[in-house]
Coordinates of C-alpha atoms and ligand atoms in Angstrom, one line a residue:
M24 CA 278.6 101.4 61.5
S25 CA 280.8 100.8 64.7
R26 CA 278.9 99.1 67.6
V27 CA 280.5 99.9 71.0
F28 CA 280.5 97.3 74.2
N29 CA 277.6 98.8 76.0
F30 CA 277.9 98.0 79.8
S31 CA 274.8 99.9 80.6
A32 CA 272.7 98.8 83.6
G33 CA 269.4 99.3 81.4
P34 CA 268.0 99.4 78.9
A35 CA 270.9 97.4 78.2
T36 CA 272.8 95.8 75.0
L37 CA 270.9 93.3 72.8
P38 CA 272.1 90.6 71.0
E39 CA 273.4 91.6 67.6
E40 CA 271.7 88.7 65.7
V41 CA 268.4 89.8 67.2
L42 CA 269.1 93.4 66.1
E43 CA 270.0 92.1 62.6
Q44 CA 267.1 89.9 62.3
A45 CA 264.7 92.9 63.5
R46 CA 266.4 95.0 60.8
D47 CA 265.9 92.4 57.9
E48 CA 262.1 92.4 59.1
L49 CA 261.6 96.1 59.8
L50 CA 259.8 97.1 56.8
E51 CA 258.0 93.8 56.1
W52 CA 257.5 90.7 58.6
N53 CA 257.5 87.4 57.0
G54 CA 255.3 88.3 53.8
A55 CA 252.8 90.1 55.9
G56 CA 253.2 93.4 53.8
T57 CA 253.6 95.5 57.3
S58 CA 256.1 95.8 59.9
V59 CA 255.4 94.2 63.2
M60 CA 254.9 97.6 64.7
E61 CA 252.0 98.1 62.4
M62 CA 250.0 94.9 62.8
S63 CA 246.8 94.5 64.6
H64 CA 247.6 92.8 68.0
R65 CA 244.6 90.4 67.2
G66 CA 245.6 89.5 63.9
K67 CA 246.9 86.1 63.0
E68 CA 250.3 87.2 62.2
F69 CA 250.9 88.9 65.7
I70 CA 249.0 86.1 67.5
S71 CA 251.5 83.7 66.0
I72 CA 254.5 85.9 67.1
A73 CA 253.1 86.3 70.6
D74 CA 252.4 82.5 70.8
K75 CA 255.7 81.5 69.7
A76 CA 257.3 84.2 72.1
E77 CA 255.4 82.5 74.9
A78 CA 256.3 78.9 74.0
D79 CA 260.1 79.7 73.6
L80 CA 259.9 81.3 77.0
R81 CA 258.4 78.5 78.4
E82 CA 260.5 76.0 77.1
V83 CA 264.0 78.1 77.8
M84 CA 262.8 78.6 81.5
A85 CA 260.9 75.2 81.8
I86 CA 257.9 77.1 83.3
P87 CA 255.4 74.4 84.5
S88 CA 251.9 74.4 82.7
D89 CA 250.1 75.6 85.9
Y90 CA 251.9 79.0 85.6
K91 CA 250.5 81.8 83.3
V92 CA 253.1 84.0 81.4
L93 CA 252.0 87.7 81.1
F94 CA 253.2 90.2 78.9
L95 CA 252.5 93.7 80.4
Q96 CA 253.3 97.3 80.6
G97 CA 254.5 99.4 83.1
G98 CA 257.8 98.1 83.9
A99 CA 259.0 96.1 87.1
S100 CA 257.8 98.9 89.0
S101 CA 254.3 98.7 88.4
Q102 CA 254.5 95.1 89.8
F103 CA 255.6 96.7 93.0
A104 CA 251.9 97.8 93.3
M105 CA 250.3 94.9 91.4
V106 CA 251.8 92.2 93.6
P107 CA 250.1 93.5 96.7
Q108 CA 246.9 94.3 95.1
N109 CA 246.5 90.9 93.4
L110 CA 247.8 89.0 96.1
L111 CA 247.0 90.2 99.5
G112 CA 243.1 88.8 99.4
D113 CA 241.8 89.3 102.9
K114 CA 245.2 89.3 104.6
T115 CA 247.0 92.3 105.7
K116 CA 250.6 91.7 106.1
A117 CA 253.5 90.9 103.8
D118 CA 257.2 89.9 104.0
Y119 CA 259.8 91.6 102.4
V120 CA 263.5 91.3 102.2
L121 CA 265.8 94.4 102.0
T122 CA 268.7 93.9 100.3
G123 CA 269.3 97.0 98.1
H124 CA 267.6 100.1 96.1
W125 CA 265.2 98.1 94.3
S126 CA 263.7 95.9 97.3
K127 CA 263.5 99.2 99.2
K128 CA 261.2 100.7 96.5
A129 CA 259.3 97.6 96.4
I130 CA 258.8 98.0 100.0
K131 CA 257.7 101.6 99.9
E132 CA 255.0 101.0 97.2
A133 CA 253.6 98.0 99.1
Q134 CA 253.4 99.9 102.4
R135 CA 250.5 101.7 100.4
F136 CA 248.6 98.7 100.5
C137 CA 249.5 96.6 103.5
Q138 CA 251.5 96.2 106.5
V139 CA 255.1 95.4 105.5
N140 CA 257.1 93.1 107.6
T141 CA 260.8 93.6 106.7
V142 CA 262.4 90.2 107.5
A143 CA 266.0 91.1 107.0
D144 CA 267.7 94.4 106.1
S145 CA 271.3 94.7 104.7
E146 CA 271.5 98.4 104.7
A147 CA 273.9 98.7 107.4
S148 CA 276.4 97.1 105.3
K149 CA 275.7 99.6 102.5
F150 CA 273.8 96.6 100.9
T151 CA 276.8 94.4 100.2
T152 CA 275.6 91.2 102.1
I153 CA 272.7 89.2 102.2
P154 CA 271.5 88.0 105.8
D155 CA 271.4 84.1 106.2
Q156 CA 267.8 82.8 106.2
D157 CA 268.1 81.5 109.8
Q158 CA 268.2 85.4 110.8
W159 CA 265.0 86.2 109.0
Q160 CA 262.0 87.1 111.1
M161 CA 259.1 86.0 109.1
A162 CA 255.6 87.1 110.1
P163 CA 252.8 84.7 110.9
N164 CA 250.0 85.0 108.4
A165 CA 252.1 87.0 105.7
A166 CA 250.3 87.0 102.2
Y167 CA 253.4 86.4 100.2
L168 CA 257.5 86.9 100.7
H169 CA 259.2 89.3 98.3
Y170 CA 262.5 89.3 97.8
T171 CA 265.0 90.7 94.9
P172 CA 267.4 87.8 93.6
N173 CA 269.8 90.2 92.2
E174 CA 270.2 94.1 93.2
T175 CA 271.4 95.8 90.0
I176 CA 272.6 98.9 91.9
A177 CA 275.0 97.5 94.6
G178 CA 275.6 94.4 92.6
V179 CA 274.4 91.6 95.0
E180 CA 272.9 88.4 94.0
F181 CA 271.4 85.6 95.8
S182 CA 273.0 82.1 95.3
W183 CA 270.1 80.4 96.9
I184 CA 266.3 80.4 97.0
P185 CA 264.6 81.6 100.4
Q186 CA 262.5 78.7 101.8
T187 CA 259.0 79.8 102.6
G188 CA 256.8 76.8 103.0
D189 CA 253.4 77.5 101.9
V190 CA 253.9 81.2 101.8
P191 CA 254.0 82.3 98.1
L192 CA 257.5 83.7 97.2
V193 CA 257.7 86.5 94.8
A194 CA 260.7 87.6 93.2
D195 CA 261.7 90.8 91.1
M196 CA 264.0 89.0 88.7
S197 CA 264.4 92.2 86.5
S198 CA 268.3 92.0 86.2
T199 CA 268.7 88.2 86.6
I200 CA 265.8 86.4 84.6
L201 CA 267.3 84.1 82.0
S202 CA 270.5 84.2 83.5
R203 CA 270.9 80.8 84.7
P204 CA 268.4 77.8 85.0
I205 CA 266.0 78.5 88.0
D206 CA 263.3 76.1 89.5
V207 CA 260.3 78.0 88.7
S208 CA 258.0 75.6 90.7
R209 CA 259.8 77.1 93.8
Y210 CA 258.1 80.8 93.1
G211 CA 254.7 82.1 93.3
I212 CA 255.5 84.9 91.0
I213 CA 258.5 86.1 89.1
Y214 CA 258.4 89.2 87.5
A215 CA 260.8 91.3 85.5
G216 CA 261.2 94.7 83.2
A217 CA 262.3 93.4 80.0
Q218 CA 265.2 95.9 79.3
K219 CA 268.0 94.2 80.9
N220 CA 267.8 90.7 80.0
I221 CA 264.8 90.2 77.8
G222 CA 264.6 93.0 75.2
P223 CA 263.6 96.6 74.7
A224 CA 262.0 98.8 77.5
G225 CA 258.2 98.8 77.7
L226 CA 257.5 95.3 78.4
T227 CA 257.1 93.6 81.7
V228 CA 257.1 89.7 82.0
V229 CA 255.1 88.1 85.0
I230 CA 255.1 84.5 85.4
V231 CA 252.5 83.7 88.0
R232 CA 251.3 80.5 89.5
G233 CA 247.6 79.6 88.5
D234 CA 246.0 79.5 92.1
L235 CA 247.4 83.1 93.0
I236 CA 245.2 84.6 90.1
G237 CA 241.8 85.8 90.7
H238 CA 242.2 87.3 94.4
A239 CA 242.5 91.1 93.3
A240 CA 241.1 93.9 95.3
K241 CA 237.7 95.0 94.4
N242 CA 238.3 98.3 93.3
M243 CA 241.5 97.2 91.4
P244 CA 241.5 98.6 87.8
S245 CA 241.0 95.8 85.7
I246 CA 244.0 95.9 83.3
F247 CA 246.2 95.4 86.5
D248 CA 244.1 92.4 87.6
Y249 CA 246.1 89.3 86.6
Q250 CA 242.8 87.5 86.2
V251 CA 241.8 89.8 83.6
Q252 CA 245.4 89.7 81.8
A253 CA 245.5 86.1 81.9
K254 CA 242.1 85.6 80.6
S255 CA 242.5 87.8 77.6
G256 CA 246.2 86.4 76.9
S257 CA 247.5 89.8 78.0
M258 CA 245.4 91.5 75.2
S259 CA 242.8 93.2 77.5
N260 CA 244.0 96.2 75.9
T261 CA 246.8 96.8 73.3
P262 CA 250.0 95.0 74.5
P263 CA 253.5 96.4 73.6
T264 CA 253.6 94.5 70.4
Y265 CA 257.0 95.4 69.2
A266 CA 258.9 94.8 72.3
W267 CA 257.0 91.5 72.6
Y268 CA 258.3 90.5 69.2
I269 CA 261.9 91.5 70.0
A270 CA 261.8 89.6 73.3
G271 CA 260.3 86.6 71.1
L272 CA 263.7 86.9 69.0
V273 CA 265.8 86.8 72.4
F274 CA 264.0 84.0 73.5
A275 CA 264.8 82.1 70.1
W276 CA 268.3 83.3 70.3
L277 CA 268.8 81.7 73.6
K278 CA 267.1 78.5 72.7
A279 CA 269.3 78.2 69.7
M280 CA 272.7 78.8 71.7
G281 CA 271.7 75.7 74.0
G282 CA 269.4 77.5 76.6
L283 CA 270.1 78.7 80.0
K284 CA 272.7 76.2 81.1
E285 CA 274.9 77.2 78.3
I286 CA 274.2 80.9 78.8
A287 CA 275.0 80.6 82.5
A288 CA 278.3 78.9 81.9
I289 CA 279.3 81.9 79.6
N290 CA 278.1 84.2 82.3
Q291 CA 280.0 82.6 84.9
R292 CA 282.9 83.0 83.1
K293 CA 282.4 86.6 82.2
A294 CA 282.1 87.4 85.8
Q295 CA 284.9 85.3 87.1
K296 CA 287.1 87.2 84.6
L297 CA 286.0 90.6 85.5
Y298 CA 286.2 89.8 89.4
D299 CA 289.6 88.2 88.9
C300 CA 291.0 91.3 87.2
I301 CA 289.5 93.4 90.2
D302 CA 290.6 91.1 93.1
G303 CA 294.2 90.7 91.4
S304 CA 294.8 94.6 91.1
G305 CA 296.2 94.9 94.7
G306 CA 293.6 97.3 95.6
F307 CA 293.7 99.5 92.6
Y308 CA 290.2 98.4 91.8
R309 CA 287.8 97.0 94.5
N310 CA 284.4 95.4 94.4
P311 CA 282.9 95.9 98.0
V312 CA 280.5 93.1 97.9
D313 CA 280.6 90.3 100.2
K314 CA 282.0 87.4 97.9
A315 CA 279.5 84.8 98.9
C316 CA 276.8 87.1 97.2
R317 CA 278.6 89.1 94.2
S318 CA 276.4 89.4 91.2
R319 CA 277.0 87.6 88.0
M320 CA 275.2 90.4 86.1
N321 CA 276.2 93.9 87.7
I322 CA 279.7 94.4 88.8
P323 CA 280.5 97.6 90.7
F324 CA 284.0 98.5 91.1
I325 CA 285.7 101.5 92.9
L326 CA 289.1 102.8 91.9
R327 CA 291.6 103.1 94.9
D328 CA 292.0 107.1 93.7
E329 CA 288.6 108.1 93.0
G330 CA 290.4 111.5 91.4
L331 CA 291.1 109.0 88.4
D332 CA 287.4 108.0 87.7
N333 CA 286.9 110.6 85.0
E334 CA 289.8 109.6 82.9
F335 CA 289.1 106.0 83.4
L336 CA 285.8 106.7 82.0
Q337 CA 287.1 108.9 79.3
Q338 CA 289.6 106.5 78.1
A339 CA 287.2 103.6 78.3
A340 CA 284.9 105.3 76.2
T341 CA 287.5 106.0 73.5
T342 CA 288.2 102.3 73.6
G343 CA 284.7 101.5 72.7
L344 CA 283.6 100.7 76.4
M345 CA 280.6 102.5 77.1
H346 CA 278.3 103.5 80.2
L347 CA 280.7 102.1 82.7
K348 CA 279.9 105.2 85.1
G349 CA 278.4 103.5 88.7
H350 CA 275.3 104.4 90.1
R351 CA 275.8 107.5 92.2
S352 CA 274.8 105.6 95.4
V353 CA 277.9 103.6 95.3
G354 CA 280.2 105.5 93.1
G355 CA 283.1 104.5 90.9
M356 CA 282.2 102.2 88.2
R357 CA 279.8 99.4 87.3
A358 CA 279.8 96.9 84.5
S359 CA 276.6 95.2 83.7
I360 CA 277.3 92.1 81.6
Y361 CA 273.9 90.8 80.8
N362 CA 273.3 87.6 78.6
A363 CA 273.8 90.0 75.3
M364 CA 277.2 91.2 76.2
P365 CA 279.7 89.0 74.5
E366 CA 282.6 87.5 76.2
E367 CA 285.0 89.5 74.0
G368 CA 283.2 92.6 75.5
V369 CA 284.4 91.4 79.0
D370 CA 287.8 90.5 77.5
A371 CA 288.3 94.1 76.0
L372 CA 287.4 95.7 79.5
V373 CA 289.8 93.5 81.3
Q374 CA 292.5 94.2 79.0
F375 CA 291.7 97.9 79.5
M376 CA 291.6 97.9 83.2
N377 CA 295.0 96.0 83.1
K378 CA 296.5 98.8 81.0
F379 CA 294.8 101.6 82.8
M380 CA 296.2 100.2 86.0
Q381 CA 299.9 99.8 84.7
L382 CA 300.0 103.3 83.6
K383 CA 298.4 104.9 86.6
G384 CA 299.1 102.3 89.4
Ligands
PLP14 C1 265.7 97.9 86.6 C2 265.0 97.5 87.9 C3 263.9 97.8 88.2 C4 262.9 99.0 87.6 O1 262.4 98.4 86.4 P1 261.4 99.3 85.7 O2 261.1 98.6 84.4 O3 262.1 100.7 85.1 O4 260.2 99.7 86.5 C5 263.2 97.3 89.5 N1 264.1 96.1 89.9 C6 265.1 95.7 89.4 C7 265.8 94.8 90.1 C8 265.9 96.1 88.4 O5 266.9 95.9 88.0

């Protein structure tokens, strides 16, 4: 067996210890006589797995007790619709911050349900900046403000939390959740597709403040109503049981390594090494993002000579550094270095980049 360093933006690499435990428990979980995949979601074994996953996530993120944690399906994209349909109530407007590809998609979907007020828009900079909040134009009477703390494609990350007063703050944290400690109490809703920092695709985690539950649109399909899911422990129908189990192993892995403070320090170091390599290359490699809002999770870089892109990717792949091709809207390369990317993976990438530059620069 030879596992590569996988820099994919998602589905992304998982901690090897988690995969090993899953392998050891694949045929039979904890004396239950079956695999987790084959268990009833209502049986006591799976309920214990589900409860432990939630308890560990609550502990790791220090989620206050007045918040519900939902384990849903549909991906982060389903929340683009569920958020307005659950939060608007009798309001007609919502604020959105447009800082990249994913916030744009969230806006497009929300426009099906309400009047979207775009409070700030960084598209003119090709999504390489984040407008300061003192330039934002917030609507009076908005039902909530939605933003994307980390834009996965352009590699742009907020280092601060927007101030919204009484207006609930909603965050698509798909590519930054669990990467550092955050103050959950500042948020109305945090949601994330699992396939970046949580676990396998197919699971969507929604953390929602209790008072925001119970305002769903009248004609809302019931499985999309936070209240229905909260009341049933996310089991109003069959949840994605196996993905939930793997997410639980990831939460336990994080807890055992020292939690979010520890992983944040490692993430900071990993990102710094890569940015130092890019910035120290005399322009051979370039990251186009404003330094104040560079992502710690997704790091795009462009080669001065884009004619070398394919050679870079091919040689990287033969060195075991995989899935570095950038998103077509940015070009060049992108290294996604989520929690589960070991520091050795970043070291190997930096070493390769320096060698490639010596050869071709
Ligand atoms: C990946 C991603 C999404 C899309 O997630 P799905 O689970 O595929 O719907 C949405 N927002 C952000 C910030 C992402 O990184």
